[in-house]
C-alpha cells in the first residue's frame, strides 16, 4: 500500500503466505491507487484472492512427479547394471541377439536421462526461494565447460569467452546447470566441430549473457516454443542426440526464479544465440 501511495501505479503480489489461526493460507494481492476528483492519490484499494487450494494442488503435482521420478530411477539403474553385465559376457550369447542388448542399454540410458531431467525440473519448481550469492561468471563457466567436455572427451568442442562483465548475483549451482544445458545443446546440434561463444556485458541495468553457436539454427516459428516441456523442433533431426526435450524448460525455470528473462535468436539457417538478462547485483 505504501508503495502505491508513493508511486500511483497498480501493484501485484503473488501467492504470499498469511498465517490465520495457526493455518497458513496463500493470497494474491492487487493494490490499485484511488485518485480523488482533482487526481491526487489519497488512498488505495487492495483485493485479496485466496489461492490456497490452487497452491496445494500445484504442490501435490510437483511432489508426485518428484516421487515417481525418484522411485523409477532405482529399478532403471538396476536394469542398466545387469544389461552391462550381459554385454560384458556377450561372447556366450548368440550373435544375432547382440543388437538387442545395445538397444536395451541405449533406451535405459534415455529413460534415466528423462527421469533425471523430470526430477531436476520438479525440484526447481518446488523451491520457493533461491539463494543467490555474488558469483564470478568465469568460475561457473569453467565448471560447466569441464562438465560438458567430460561427457564425451573425444568430441571436438571449443568455448570462446568474451566476458566484459564478470560479477553476477545467482545461485551458482543452478546457474552452472543453465550453462551446462546451453553448452551441451550447442555441442549437440552443431555438427562435427562445434564452437560456442559465451559473451557477457552490462546493458540497461541488466547483466546480459549470450551463448552463440554456429549450428543449423532454429526456424522462427519454433523460437518461442523451444522452452516448453518436451518440445523438440524436428524429432527426426534430433533422433540419436539423446535429448529429452526438457533441457531448455529447466533453463527457463532457473532464469525466471532469478527474476531474469531468456530468449533465443536465430535466422533459422546459421547459428542460434540464447540471450539471458538478469537483474544486476
Ligand atoms: P533436447 O533435450 O531435445 O535438446 P531442449 O529442451 O534442450 O531439449 O531443446 C529443445 C529443442 O530446441 C531441441 O530439441 C532442439 O530442436 C532445439 N535446440 C535447442 N538448442 C539448440 C541449438 N543450440 N541449436 C539448434 N537447435 C536447438
PDB file of C-alpha atoms and ligand atoms in Angstrom:
ATOM      1  CA  UNK A   1       0.000   0.000   0.000  1.00  0.00           C
ATOM      2  CA  UNK A   2       2.853   2.390   0.928  1.00  0.00           C
ATOM      3  CA  UNK A   3       4.461   1.793  -2.472  1.00  0.00           C
ATOM      4  CA  UNK A   4       1.224   2.566  -4.329  1.00  0.00           C
ATOM      5  CA  UNK A   5       0.670   5.777  -2.354  1.00  0.00           C
ATOM      6  CA  UNK A   6       4.184   6.970  -3.205  1.00  0.00           C
ATOM      7  CA  UNK A   7       4.126   5.841  -6.839  1.00  0.00           C
ATOM      8  CA  UNK A   8       0.489   5.620  -8.009  1.00  0.00           C
ATOM      9  CA  UNK A   9       0.639   2.515 -10.188  1.00  0.00           C
ATOM     10  CA  UNK A  10      -1.201  -0.775  -9.507  1.00  0.00           C
ATOM     11  CA  UNK A  11       0.982  -3.357  -7.734  1.00  0.00           C
ATOM     12  CA  UNK A  12       0.572  -7.142  -7.710  1.00  0.00           C
ATOM     13  CA  UNK A  13       1.869  -9.666  -5.218  1.00  0.00           C
ATOM     14  CA  UNK A  14       1.512 -13.382  -5.977  1.00  0.00           C
ATOM     15  CA  UNK A  15       0.979 -16.293  -3.584  1.00  0.00           C
ATOM     16  CA  UNK A  16       2.222 -14.683  -0.373  1.00  0.00           C
ATOM     17  CA  UNK A  17       1.617 -16.640   2.850  1.00  0.00           C
ATOM     18  CA  UNK A  18      -0.528 -15.375   5.740  1.00  0.00           C
ATOM     19  CA  UNK A  19      -0.934 -17.298   8.998  1.00  0.00           C
ATOM     20  CA  UNK A  20      -4.520 -17.186  10.239  1.00  0.00           C
ATOM     21  CA  UNK A  21      -5.272 -19.076  13.469  1.00  0.00           C
ATOM     22  CA  UNK A  22      -2.246 -21.348  13.070  1.00  0.00           C
ATOM     23  CA  UNK A  23      -3.145 -22.154   9.474  1.00  0.00           C
ATOM     24  CA  UNK A  24      -1.035 -20.867   6.584  1.00  0.00           C
ATOM     25  CA  UNK A  25      -3.120 -19.592   3.663  1.00  0.00           C
ATOM     26  CA  UNK A  26      -1.856 -18.112   0.373  1.00  0.00           C
ATOM     27  CA  UNK A  27      -3.144 -14.935  -1.273  1.00  0.00           C
ATOM     28  CA  UNK A  28      -2.686 -12.953  -4.445  1.00  0.00           C
ATOM     29  CA  UNK A  29      -2.969  -9.230  -3.769  1.00  0.00           C
ATOM     30  CA  UNK A  30      -3.667  -6.421  -6.232  1.00  0.00           C
ATOM     31  CA  UNK A  31      -3.404  -2.867  -4.899  1.00  0.00           C
ATOM     32  CA  UNK A  32      -4.813  -0.044  -7.067  1.00  0.00           C
ATOM     33  CA  UNK A  33      -4.442   3.694  -6.315  1.00  0.00           C
ATOM     34  CA  UNK A  34      -7.646   5.701  -5.692  1.00  0.00           C
ATOM     35  CA  UNK A  35      -7.345   9.255  -7.064  1.00  0.00           C
ATOM     36  CA  UNK A  36      -9.790  11.934  -5.845  1.00  0.00           C
ATOM     37  CA  UNK A  37     -11.649  14.352  -8.178  1.00  0.00           C
ATOM     38  CA  UNK A  38      -8.537  16.509  -8.643  1.00  0.00           C
ATOM     39  CA  UNK A  39      -6.375  13.495  -9.439  1.00  0.00           C
ATOM     40  CA  UNK A  40      -4.454  13.360  -6.122  1.00  0.00           C
ATOM     41  CA  UNK A  41      -3.980   9.880  -4.717  1.00  0.00           C
ATOM     42  CA  UNK A  42      -5.246   9.837  -1.147  1.00  0.00           C
ATOM     43  CA  UNK A  43      -5.850   6.114  -0.778  1.00  0.00           C
ATOM     44  CA  UNK A  44      -5.596   2.706  -2.345  1.00  0.00           C
ATOM     45  CA  UNK A  45      -7.794  -0.362  -2.579  1.00  0.00           C
ATOM     46  CA  UNK A  46      -6.438  -3.878  -2.214  1.00  0.00           C
ATOM     47  CA  UNK A  47      -8.136  -7.051  -3.441  1.00  0.00           C
ATOM     48  CA  UNK A  48      -7.030 -10.293  -1.769  1.00  0.00           C
ATOM     49  CA  UNK A  49      -7.693 -13.565  -3.641  1.00  0.00           C
ATOM     50  CA  UNK A  50      -7.352 -16.795  -1.683  1.00  0.00           C
ATOM     51  CA  UNK A  51      -5.232 -19.166  -3.830  1.00  0.00           C
ATOM     52  CA  UNK A  52      -4.504 -21.746  -1.101  1.00  0.00           C
ATOM     53  CA  UNK A  53      -6.293 -24.641  -2.887  1.00  0.00           C
ATOM     54  CA  UNK A  54      -4.588 -23.958  -6.231  1.00  0.00           C
ATOM     55  CA  UNK A  55      -1.222 -23.725  -4.477  1.00  0.00           C
ATOM     56  CA  UNK A  56      -1.782 -27.045  -2.645  1.00  0.00           C
ATOM     57  CA  UNK A  57      -2.840 -28.831  -5.854  1.00  0.00           C
ATOM     58  CA  UNK A  58       0.244 -27.497  -7.635  1.00  0.00           C
ATOM     59  CA  UNK A  59       2.458 -28.677  -4.763  1.00  0.00           C
ATOM     60  CA  UNK A  60       0.857 -32.167  -4.944  1.00  0.00           C
ATOM     61  CA  UNK A  61       1.594 -32.329  -8.685  1.00  0.00           C
ATOM     62  CA  UNK A  62       5.216 -31.290  -8.172  1.00  0.00           C
ATOM     63  CA  UNK A  63       5.679 -33.775  -5.293  1.00  0.00           C
ATOM     64  CA  UNK A  64       4.080 -36.563  -7.318  1.00  0.00           C
ATOM     65  CA  UNK A  65       6.431 -36.056 -10.272  1.00  0.00           C
ATOM     66  CA  UNK A  66       9.420 -35.869  -7.927  1.00  0.00           C
ATOM     67  CA  UNK A  67       8.423 -39.097  -6.116  1.00  0.00           C
ATOM     68  CA  UNK A  68       7.681 -41.047  -9.294  1.00  0.00           C
ATOM     69  CA  UNK A  69      10.948 -39.935 -10.910  1.00  0.00           C
ATOM     70  CA  UNK A  70      12.896 -40.874  -7.808  1.00  0.00           C
ATOM     71  CA  UNK A  71      11.236 -44.309  -7.447  1.00  0.00           C
ATOM     72  CA  UNK A  72      11.696 -45.185 -11.113  1.00  0.00           C
ATOM     73  CA  UNK A  73      15.380 -44.350 -11.197  1.00  0.00           C
ATOM     74  CA  UNK A  74      16.365 -47.229  -8.869  1.00  0.00           C
ATOM     75  CA  UNK A  75      14.934 -50.107 -10.994  1.00  0.00           C
ATOM     76  CA  UNK A  76      16.246 -48.426 -14.152  1.00  0.00           C
ATOM     77  CA  UNK A  77      19.756 -48.215 -12.719  1.00  0.00           C
ATOM     78  CA  UNK A  78      19.468 -51.894 -11.855  1.00  0.00           C
ATOM     79  CA  UNK A  79      18.337 -52.828 -15.415  1.00  0.00           C
ATOM     80  CA  UNK A  80      21.255 -50.824 -16.788  1.00  0.00           C
ATOM     81  CA  UNK A  81      23.736 -52.593 -14.489  1.00  0.00           C
ATOM     82  CA  UNK A  82      22.524 -56.086 -15.431  1.00  0.00           C
ATOM     83  CA  UNK A  83      22.478 -55.236 -19.143  1.00  0.00           C
ATOM     84  CA  UNK A  84      26.081 -54.046 -18.858  1.00  0.00           C
ATOM     85  CA  UNK A  85      26.939 -57.397 -17.235  1.00  0.00           C
ATOM     86  CA  UNK A  86      25.279 -59.263 -20.120  1.00  0.00           C
ATOM     87  CA  UNK A  87      27.234 -57.104 -22.547  1.00  0.00           C
ATOM     88  CA  UNK A  88      30.487 -57.893 -20.804  1.00  0.00           C
ATOM     89  CA  UNK A  89      29.741 -61.612 -21.253  1.00  0.00           C
ATOM     90  CA  UNK A  90      28.178 -61.340 -24.694  1.00  0.00           C
ATOM     91  CA  UNK A  91      30.573 -63.926 -26.161  1.00  0.00           C
ATOM     92  CA  UNK A  92      28.270 -66.510 -24.591  1.00  0.00           C
ATOM     93  CA  UNK A  93      25.139 -65.002 -26.187  1.00  0.00           C
ATOM     94  CA  UNK A  94      24.184 -65.797 -29.823  1.00  0.00           C
ATOM     95  CA  UNK A  95      25.478 -63.047 -32.081  1.00  0.00           C
ATOM     96  CA  UNK A  96      22.098 -62.119 -33.586  1.00  0.00           C
ATOM     97  CA  UNK A  97      20.961 -61.082 -30.060  1.00  0.00           C
ATOM     98  CA  UNK A  98      23.813 -58.558 -29.599  1.00  0.00           C
ATOM     99  CA  UNK A  99      21.932 -55.626 -31.235  1.00  0.00           C
ATOM    100  CA  UNK A 100      19.060 -56.176 -28.757  1.00  0.00           C
ATOM    101  CA  UNK A 101      21.476 -55.684 -25.855  1.00  0.00           C
ATOM    102  CA  UNK A 102      22.636 -52.412 -27.427  1.00  0.00           C
ATOM    103  CA  UNK A 103      19.018 -51.269 -27.773  1.00  0.00           C
ATOM    104  CA  UNK A 104      18.126 -52.124 -24.171  1.00  0.00           C
ATOM    105  CA  UNK A 105      21.177 -50.220 -22.938  1.00  0.00           C
ATOM    106  CA  UNK A 106      20.536 -47.199 -25.155  1.00  0.00           C
ATOM    107  CA  UNK A 107      16.870 -46.937 -24.177  1.00  0.00           C
ATOM    108  CA  UNK A 108      17.561 -47.471 -20.489  1.00  0.00           C
ATOM    109  CA  UNK A 109      20.063 -44.612 -20.606  1.00  0.00           C
ATOM    110  CA  UNK A 110      17.469 -42.429 -22.339  1.00  0.00           C
ATOM    111  CA  UNK A 111      14.915 -43.191 -19.642  1.00  0.00           C
ATOM    112  CA  UNK A 112      17.415 -42.452 -16.876  1.00  0.00           C
ATOM    113  CA  UNK A 113      18.218 -39.096 -18.536  1.00  0.00           C
ATOM    114  CA  UNK A 114      14.500 -38.346 -18.848  1.00  0.00           C
ATOM    115  CA  UNK A 115      13.711 -39.084 -15.211  1.00  0.00           C
ATOM    116  CA  UNK A 116      16.802 -37.158 -14.071  1.00  0.00           C
ATOM    117  CA  UNK A 117      15.542 -34.132 -16.005  1.00  0.00           C
ATOM    118  CA  UNK A 118      11.978 -34.540 -14.691  1.00  0.00           C
ATOM    119  CA  UNK A 119      13.309 -34.731 -11.150  1.00  0.00           C
ATOM    120  CA  UNK A 120      15.536 -31.676 -11.673  1.00  0.00           C
ATOM    121  CA  UNK A 121      12.616 -29.720 -13.082  1.00  0.00           C
ATOM    122  CA  UNK A 122      10.256 -30.557 -10.240  1.00  0.00           C
ATOM    123  CA  UNK A 123      12.925 -29.823  -7.616  1.00  0.00           C
ATOM    124  CA  UNK A 124      13.480 -26.383  -9.153  1.00  0.00           C
ATOM    125  CA  UNK A 125       9.723 -25.778  -9.465  1.00  0.00           C
ATOM    126  CA  UNK A 126       9.093 -26.662  -5.849  1.00  0.00           C
ATOM    127  CA  UNK A 127      11.736 -24.312  -4.465  1.00  0.00           C
ATOM    128  CA  UNK A 128      10.036 -21.223  -3.104  1.00  0.00           C
ATOM    129  CA  UNK A 129      13.311 -19.401  -2.664  1.00  0.00           C
ATOM    130  CA  UNK A 130      16.699 -19.499  -4.275  1.00  0.00           C
ATOM    131  CA  UNK A 131      19.909 -18.393  -2.600  1.00  0.00           C
ATOM    132  CA  UNK A 132      21.755 -16.015  -4.920  1.00  0.00           C
ATOM    133  CA  UNK A 133      25.293 -15.029  -3.978  1.00  0.00           C
ATOM    134  CA  UNK A 134      27.902 -12.831  -5.682  1.00  0.00           C
ATOM    135  CA  UNK A 135      29.474 -15.112  -8.273  1.00  0.00           C
ATOM    136  CA  UNK A 136      32.120 -14.779 -10.988  1.00  0.00           C
ATOM    137  CA  UNK A 137      30.719 -15.872 -14.352  1.00  0.00           C
ATOM    138  CA  UNK A 138      34.162 -17.274 -15.317  1.00  0.00           C
ATOM    139  CA  UNK A 139      34.083 -19.697 -12.379  1.00  0.00           C
ATOM    140  CA  UNK A 140      30.728 -21.239 -13.255  1.00  0.00           C
ATOM    141  CA  UNK A 141      31.697 -21.291 -16.916  1.00  0.00           C
ATOM    142  CA  UNK A 142      34.878 -23.255 -16.045  1.00  0.00           C
ATOM    143  CA  UNK A 143      32.798 -25.861 -14.209  1.00  0.00           C
ATOM    144  CA  UNK A 144      30.129 -26.062 -16.924  1.00  0.00           C
ATOM    145  CA  UNK A 145      32.687 -26.373 -19.739  1.00  0.00           C
ATOM    146  CA  UNK A 146      34.548 -29.118 -17.882  1.00  0.00           C
ATOM    147  CA  UNK A 147      31.279 -30.993 -17.205  1.00  0.00           C
ATOM    148  CA  UNK A 148      30.198 -30.872 -20.867  1.00  0.00           C
ATOM    149  CA  UNK A 149      33.641 -31.922 -22.132  1.00  0.00           C
ATOM    150  CA  UNK A 150      33.786 -34.831 -19.677  1.00  0.00           C
ATOM    151  CA  UNK A 151      30.573 -36.405 -21.034  1.00  0.00           C
ATOM    152  CA  UNK A 152      32.282 -37.020 -24.394  1.00  0.00           C
ATOM    153  CA  UNK A 153      36.013 -36.211 -24.231  1.00  0.00           C
ATOM    154  CA  UNK A 154      36.598 -37.483 -27.786  1.00  0.00           C
ATOM    155  CA  UNK A 155      34.302 -34.872 -29.342  1.00  0.00           C
ATOM    156  CA  UNK A 156      35.842 -31.589 -30.520  1.00  0.00           C
ATOM    157  CA  UNK A 157      34.339 -28.637 -28.671  1.00  0.00           C
ATOM    158  CA  UNK A 158      35.693 -25.156 -28.030  1.00  0.00           C
ATOM    159  CA  UNK A 159      34.280 -22.336 -25.947  1.00  0.00           C
ATOM    160  CA  UNK A 160      35.315 -18.765 -26.807  1.00  0.00           C
ATOM    161  CA  UNK A 161      34.870 -16.242 -23.981  1.00  0.00           C
ATOM    162  CA  UNK A 162      34.168 -12.543 -24.347  1.00  0.00           C
ATOM    163  CA  UNK A 163      33.434 -11.570 -20.775  1.00  0.00           C
ATOM    164  CA  UNK A 164      33.016  -7.785 -20.484  1.00  0.00           C
ATOM    165  CA  UNK A 165      31.055  -8.151 -17.241  1.00  0.00           C
ATOM    166  CA  UNK A 166      32.083 -10.651 -14.619  1.00  0.00           C
ATOM    167  CA  UNK A 167      30.181 -10.401 -11.332  1.00  0.00           C
ATOM    168  CA  UNK A 168      26.566 -11.514 -11.094  1.00  0.00           C
ATOM    169  CA  UNK A 169      24.162 -12.434  -8.326  1.00  0.00           C
ATOM    170  CA  UNK A 170      22.961 -16.020  -8.819  1.00  0.00           C
ATOM    171  CA  UNK A 171      22.678 -19.402  -7.170  1.00  0.00           C
ATOM    172  CA  UNK A 172      25.968 -20.820  -8.562  1.00  0.00           C
ATOM    173  CA  UNK A 173      24.814 -24.480  -8.647  1.00  0.00           C
ATOM    174  CA  UNK A 174      21.618 -23.636 -10.524  1.00  0.00           C
ATOM    175  CA  UNK A 175      23.422 -21.362 -12.955  1.00  0.00           C
ATOM    176  CA  UNK A 176      26.047 -23.991 -13.646  1.00  0.00           C
ATOM    177  CA  UNK A 177      23.082 -26.163 -14.682  1.00  0.00           C
ATOM    178  CA  UNK A 178      21.879 -23.412 -17.058  1.00  0.00           C
ATOM    179  CA  UNK A 179      25.274 -23.119 -18.748  1.00  0.00           C
ATOM    180  CA  UNK A 180      25.738 -26.902 -18.946  1.00  0.00           C
ATOM    181  CA  UNK A 181      22.400 -27.280 -20.747  1.00  0.00           C
ATOM    182  CA  UNK A 182      23.097 -24.434 -23.193  1.00  0.00           C
ATOM    183  CA  UNK A 183      26.670 -25.580 -23.938  1.00  0.00           C
ATOM    184  CA  UNK A 184      25.518 -29.176 -24.315  1.00  0.00           C
ATOM    185  CA  UNK A 185      22.831 -28.151 -26.821  1.00  0.00           C
ATOM    186  CA  UNK A 186      25.340 -26.031 -28.752  1.00  0.00           C
ATOM    187  CA  UNK A 187      27.641 -29.037 -28.993  1.00  0.00           C
ATOM    188  CA  UNK A 188      24.831 -31.498 -29.756  1.00  0.00           C
ATOM    189  CA  UNK A 189      23.276 -29.516 -32.601  1.00  0.00           C
ATOM    190  CA  UNK A 190      26.414 -28.035 -34.183  1.00  0.00           C
ATOM    191  CA  UNK A 191      27.782 -30.933 -36.217  1.00  0.00           C
ATOM    192  CA  UNK A 192      31.368 -32.104 -36.257  1.00  0.00           C
ATOM    193  CA  UNK A 193      33.398 -29.166 -34.965  1.00  0.00           C
ATOM    194  CA  UNK A 194      31.201 -27.167 -32.654  1.00  0.00           C
ATOM    195  CA  UNK A 195      32.352 -23.777 -31.457  1.00  0.00           C
ATOM    196  CA  UNK A 196      30.352 -21.735 -28.999  1.00  0.00           C
ATOM    197  CA  UNK A 197      30.909 -18.139 -27.891  1.00  0.00           C
ATOM    198  CA  UNK A 198      29.850 -17.010 -24.438  1.00  0.00           C
ATOM    199  CA  UNK A 199      29.784 -13.237 -24.011  1.00  0.00           C
ATOM    200  CA  UNK A 200      28.647 -11.059 -21.128  1.00  0.00           C
ATOM    201  CA  UNK A 201      28.032  -7.354 -20.665  1.00  0.00           C
ATOM    202  CA  UNK A 202      26.062  -4.935 -18.574  1.00  0.00           C
ATOM    203  CA  UNK A 203      23.348  -3.205 -20.540  1.00  0.00           C
ATOM    204  CA  UNK A 204      20.345  -1.093 -19.450  1.00  0.00           C
ATOM    205  CA  UNK A 205      20.875  -2.030 -15.819  1.00  0.00           C
ATOM    206  CA  UNK A 206      20.827  -5.752 -16.624  1.00  0.00           C
ATOM    207  CA  UNK A 207      23.522  -8.418 -16.704  1.00  0.00           C
ATOM    208  CA  UNK A 208      23.409  -9.997 -20.149  1.00  0.00           C
ATOM    209  CA  UNK A 209      24.771 -13.428 -21.057  1.00  0.00           C
ATOM    210  CA  UNK A 210      24.802 -14.534 -24.713  1.00  0.00           C
ATOM    211  CA  UNK A 211      25.553 -18.111 -25.741  1.00  0.00           C
ATOM    212  CA  UNK A 212      26.008 -18.360 -29.531  1.00  0.00           C
ATOM    213  CA  UNK A 213      26.724 -21.332 -31.745  1.00  0.00           C
ATOM    214  CA  UNK A 214      27.240 -21.826 -35.474  1.00  0.00           C
ATOM    215  CA  UNK A 215      24.878 -24.769 -35.791  1.00  0.00           C
ATOM    216  CA  UNK A 216      21.841 -25.169 -38.071  1.00  0.00           C
ATOM    217  CA  UNK A 217      19.796 -22.515 -36.241  1.00  0.00           C
ATOM    218  CA  UNK A 218      16.127 -22.682 -35.259  1.00  0.00           C
ATOM    219  CA  UNK A 219      13.301 -21.578 -37.579  1.00  0.00           C
ATOM    220  CA  UNK A 220      11.237 -18.558 -36.448  1.00  0.00           C
ATOM    221  CA  UNK A 221       8.043 -20.474 -35.772  1.00  0.00           C
ATOM    222  CA  UNK A 222       9.819 -22.651 -33.198  1.00  0.00           C
ATOM    223  CA  UNK A 223      11.799 -19.943 -31.395  1.00  0.00           C
ATOM    224  CA  UNK A 224       9.085 -19.111 -28.874  1.00  0.00           C
ATOM    225  CA  UNK A 225       8.169 -22.740 -28.189  1.00  0.00           C
ATOM    226  CA  UNK A 226      11.502 -24.463 -27.547  1.00  0.00           C
ATOM    227  CA  UNK A 227      11.305 -23.549 -23.842  1.00  0.00           C
ATOM    228  CA  UNK A 228       8.138 -25.650 -23.405  1.00  0.00           C
ATOM    229  CA  UNK A 229       8.463 -29.056 -21.805  1.00  0.00           C
ATOM    230  CA  UNK A 230       9.065 -31.882 -24.303  1.00  0.00           C
ATOM    231  CA  UNK A 231       9.039 -29.501 -27.275  1.00  0.00           C
ATOM    232  CA  UNK A 232      11.500 -30.595 -29.932  1.00  0.00           C
ATOM    233  CA  UNK A 233      11.873 -28.880 -33.287  1.00  0.00           C
ATOM    234  CA  UNK A 234      12.275 -31.870 -35.545  1.00  0.00           C
ATOM    235  CA  UNK A 235      12.183 -35.257 -33.940  1.00  0.00           C
ATOM    236  CA  UNK A 236      13.873 -36.927 -36.920  1.00  0.00           C
ATOM    237  CA  UNK A 237      16.819 -34.481 -36.816  1.00  0.00           C
ATOM    238  CA  UNK A 238      17.114 -34.984 -33.108  1.00  0.00           C
ATOM    239  CA  UNK A 239      16.821 -38.762 -33.074  1.00  0.00           C
ATOM    240  CA  UNK A 240      20.030 -40.136 -31.639  1.00  0.00           C
ATOM    241  CA  UNK A 241      21.061 -36.914 -29.917  1.00  0.00           C
ATOM    242  CA  UNK A 242      19.910 -38.393 -26.594  1.00  0.00           C
ATOM    243  CA  UNK A 243      17.891 -35.282 -25.725  1.00  0.00           C
ATOM    244  CA  UNK A 244      14.791 -35.317 -23.547  1.00  0.00           C
ATOM    245  CA  UNK A 245      13.133 -32.066 -24.648  1.00  0.00           C
ATOM    246  CA  UNK A 246      13.323 -30.834 -21.054  1.00  0.00           C
ATOM    247  CA  UNK A 247      16.720 -29.110 -21.030  1.00  0.00           C
ATOM    248  CA  UNK A 248      15.512 -25.656 -22.066  1.00  0.00           C
ATOM    249  CA  UNK A 249      12.408 -25.872 -19.839  1.00  0.00           C
ATOM    250  CA  UNK A 250      14.793 -26.360 -16.894  1.00  0.00           C
ATOM    251  CA  UNK A 251      16.965 -23.460 -18.085  1.00  0.00           C
ATOM    252  CA  UNK A 252      13.962 -21.146 -18.348  1.00  0.00           C
ATOM    253  CA  UNK A 253      12.658 -22.094 -14.898  1.00  0.00           C
ATOM    254  CA  UNK A 254      16.011 -21.317 -13.294  1.00  0.00           C
ATOM    255  CA  UNK A 255      16.328 -17.969 -15.095  1.00  0.00           C
ATOM    256  CA  UNK A 256      12.767 -16.942 -14.138  1.00  0.00           C
ATOM    257  CA  UNK A 257      13.439 -17.898 -10.491  1.00  0.00           C
ATOM    258  CA  UNK A 258      16.264 -15.339 -10.648  1.00  0.00           C
ATOM    259  CA  UNK A 259      13.791 -12.701 -11.945  1.00  0.00           C
ATOM    260  CA  UNK A 260      15.506 -12.857 -15.334  1.00  0.00           C
ATOM    261  CA  UNK A 261      14.409 -13.478 -18.917  1.00  0.00           C
ATOM    262  CA  UNK A 262      15.659 -15.761 -21.668  1.00  0.00           C
ATOM    263  CA  UNK A 263      15.053 -15.755 -25.408  1.00  0.00           C
ATOM    264  CA  UNK A 264      16.508 -17.454 -28.461  1.00  0.00           C
ATOM    265  CA  UNK A 265      17.563 -15.583 -31.609  1.00  0.00           C
ATOM    266  CA  UNK A 266      18.188 -17.264 -34.938  1.00  0.00           C
ATOM    267  CA  UNK A 267      17.671 -16.715 -38.659  1.00  0.00           C
ATOM    268  CA  UNK A 268      16.802 -20.399 -38.982  1.00  0.00           C
ATOM    269  CA  UNK A 269      19.887 -21.217 -41.051  1.00  0.00           C
ATOM    270  CA  UNK A 270      23.165 -20.357 -39.425  1.00  0.00           C
ATOM    271  CA  UNK A 271      23.549 -20.402 -35.698  1.00  0.00           C
ATOM    272  CA  UNK A 272      21.487 -19.765 -32.609  1.00  0.00           C
ATOM    273  CA  UNK A 273      22.040 -17.258 -29.804  1.00  0.00           C
ATOM    274  CA  UNK A 274      20.465 -17.661 -26.382  1.00  0.00           C
ATOM    275  CA  UNK A 275      20.209 -14.341 -24.521  1.00  0.00           C
ATOM    276  CA  UNK A 276      19.766 -14.272 -20.744  1.00  0.00           C
ATOM    277  CA  UNK A 277      19.116 -10.997 -18.906  1.00  0.00           C
ATOM    278  CA  UNK A 278      19.380 -10.804 -15.136  1.00  0.00           C
ATOM    279  CA  UNK A 279      18.995  -8.020 -12.579  1.00  0.00           C
ATOM    280  CA  UNK A 280      22.394  -6.581 -11.593  1.00  0.00           C
ATOM    281  CA  UNK A 281      23.802  -7.349  -8.120  1.00  0.00           C
TER     282      UNK A 281
HETATM  283  P1  LIG B   1      16.665 -31.591 -26.041  1.00  0.00           P
HETATM  284  O1  LIG B   1      16.879 -32.451 -24.853  1.00  0.00           O
HETATM  285  O2  LIG B   1      15.852 -32.220 -27.116  1.00  0.00           O
HETATM  286  O3  LIG B   1      17.923 -30.972 -26.537  1.00  0.00           O
HETATM  287  P2  LIG B   1      15.950 -28.938 -25.149  1.00  0.00           P
HETATM  288  O4  LIG B   1      14.806 -28.500 -24.291  1.00  0.00           O
HETATM  289  O5  LIG B   1      17.333 -28.720 -24.619  1.00  0.00           O
HETATM  290  O6  LIG B   1      15.691 -30.446 -25.491  1.00  0.00           O
HETATM  291  O7  LIG B   1      15.814 -28.216 -26.536  1.00  0.00           O
HETATM  292  C1  LIG B   1      14.563 -28.193 -27.212  1.00  0.00           C
HETATM  293  C2  LIG B   1      14.755 -28.199 -28.714  1.00  0.00           C
HETATM  294  O8  LIG B   1      15.318 -26.947 -29.131  1.00  0.00           O
HETATM  295  C3  LIG B   1      15.747 -29.242 -29.184  1.00  0.00           C
HETATM  296  O9  LIG B   1      15.106 -30.484 -29.375  1.00  0.00           O
HETATM  297  C4  LIG B   1      16.256 -28.636 -30.484  1.00  0.00           C
HETATM  298  O10 LIG B   1      15.338 -28.887 -31.520  1.00  0.00           O
HETATM  299  C5  LIG B   1      16.219 -27.144 -30.225  1.00  0.00           C
HETATM  300  N1  LIG B   1      17.534 -26.575 -29.860  1.00  0.00           N
HETATM  301  C6  LIG B   1      17.979 -26.304 -28.603  1.00  0.00           C
HETATM  302  N2  LIG B   1      19.203 -25.746 -28.633  1.00  0.00           N
HETATM  303  C7  LIG B   1      19.559 -25.674 -29.931  1.00  0.00           C
HETATM  304  C8  LIG B   1      20.729 -25.175 -30.630  1.00  0.00           C
HETATM  305  N3  LIG B   1      21.774 -24.674 -29.959  1.00  0.00           N
HETATM  306  N4  LIG B   1      20.730 -25.242 -31.987  1.00  0.00           N
HETATM  307  C9  LIG B   1      19.676 -25.748 -32.665  1.00  0.00           C
HETATM  308  N5  LIG B   1      18.547 -26.235 -32.079  1.00  0.00           N
HETATM  309  C10 LIG B   1      18.485 -26.193 -30.730  1.00  0.00           C
END
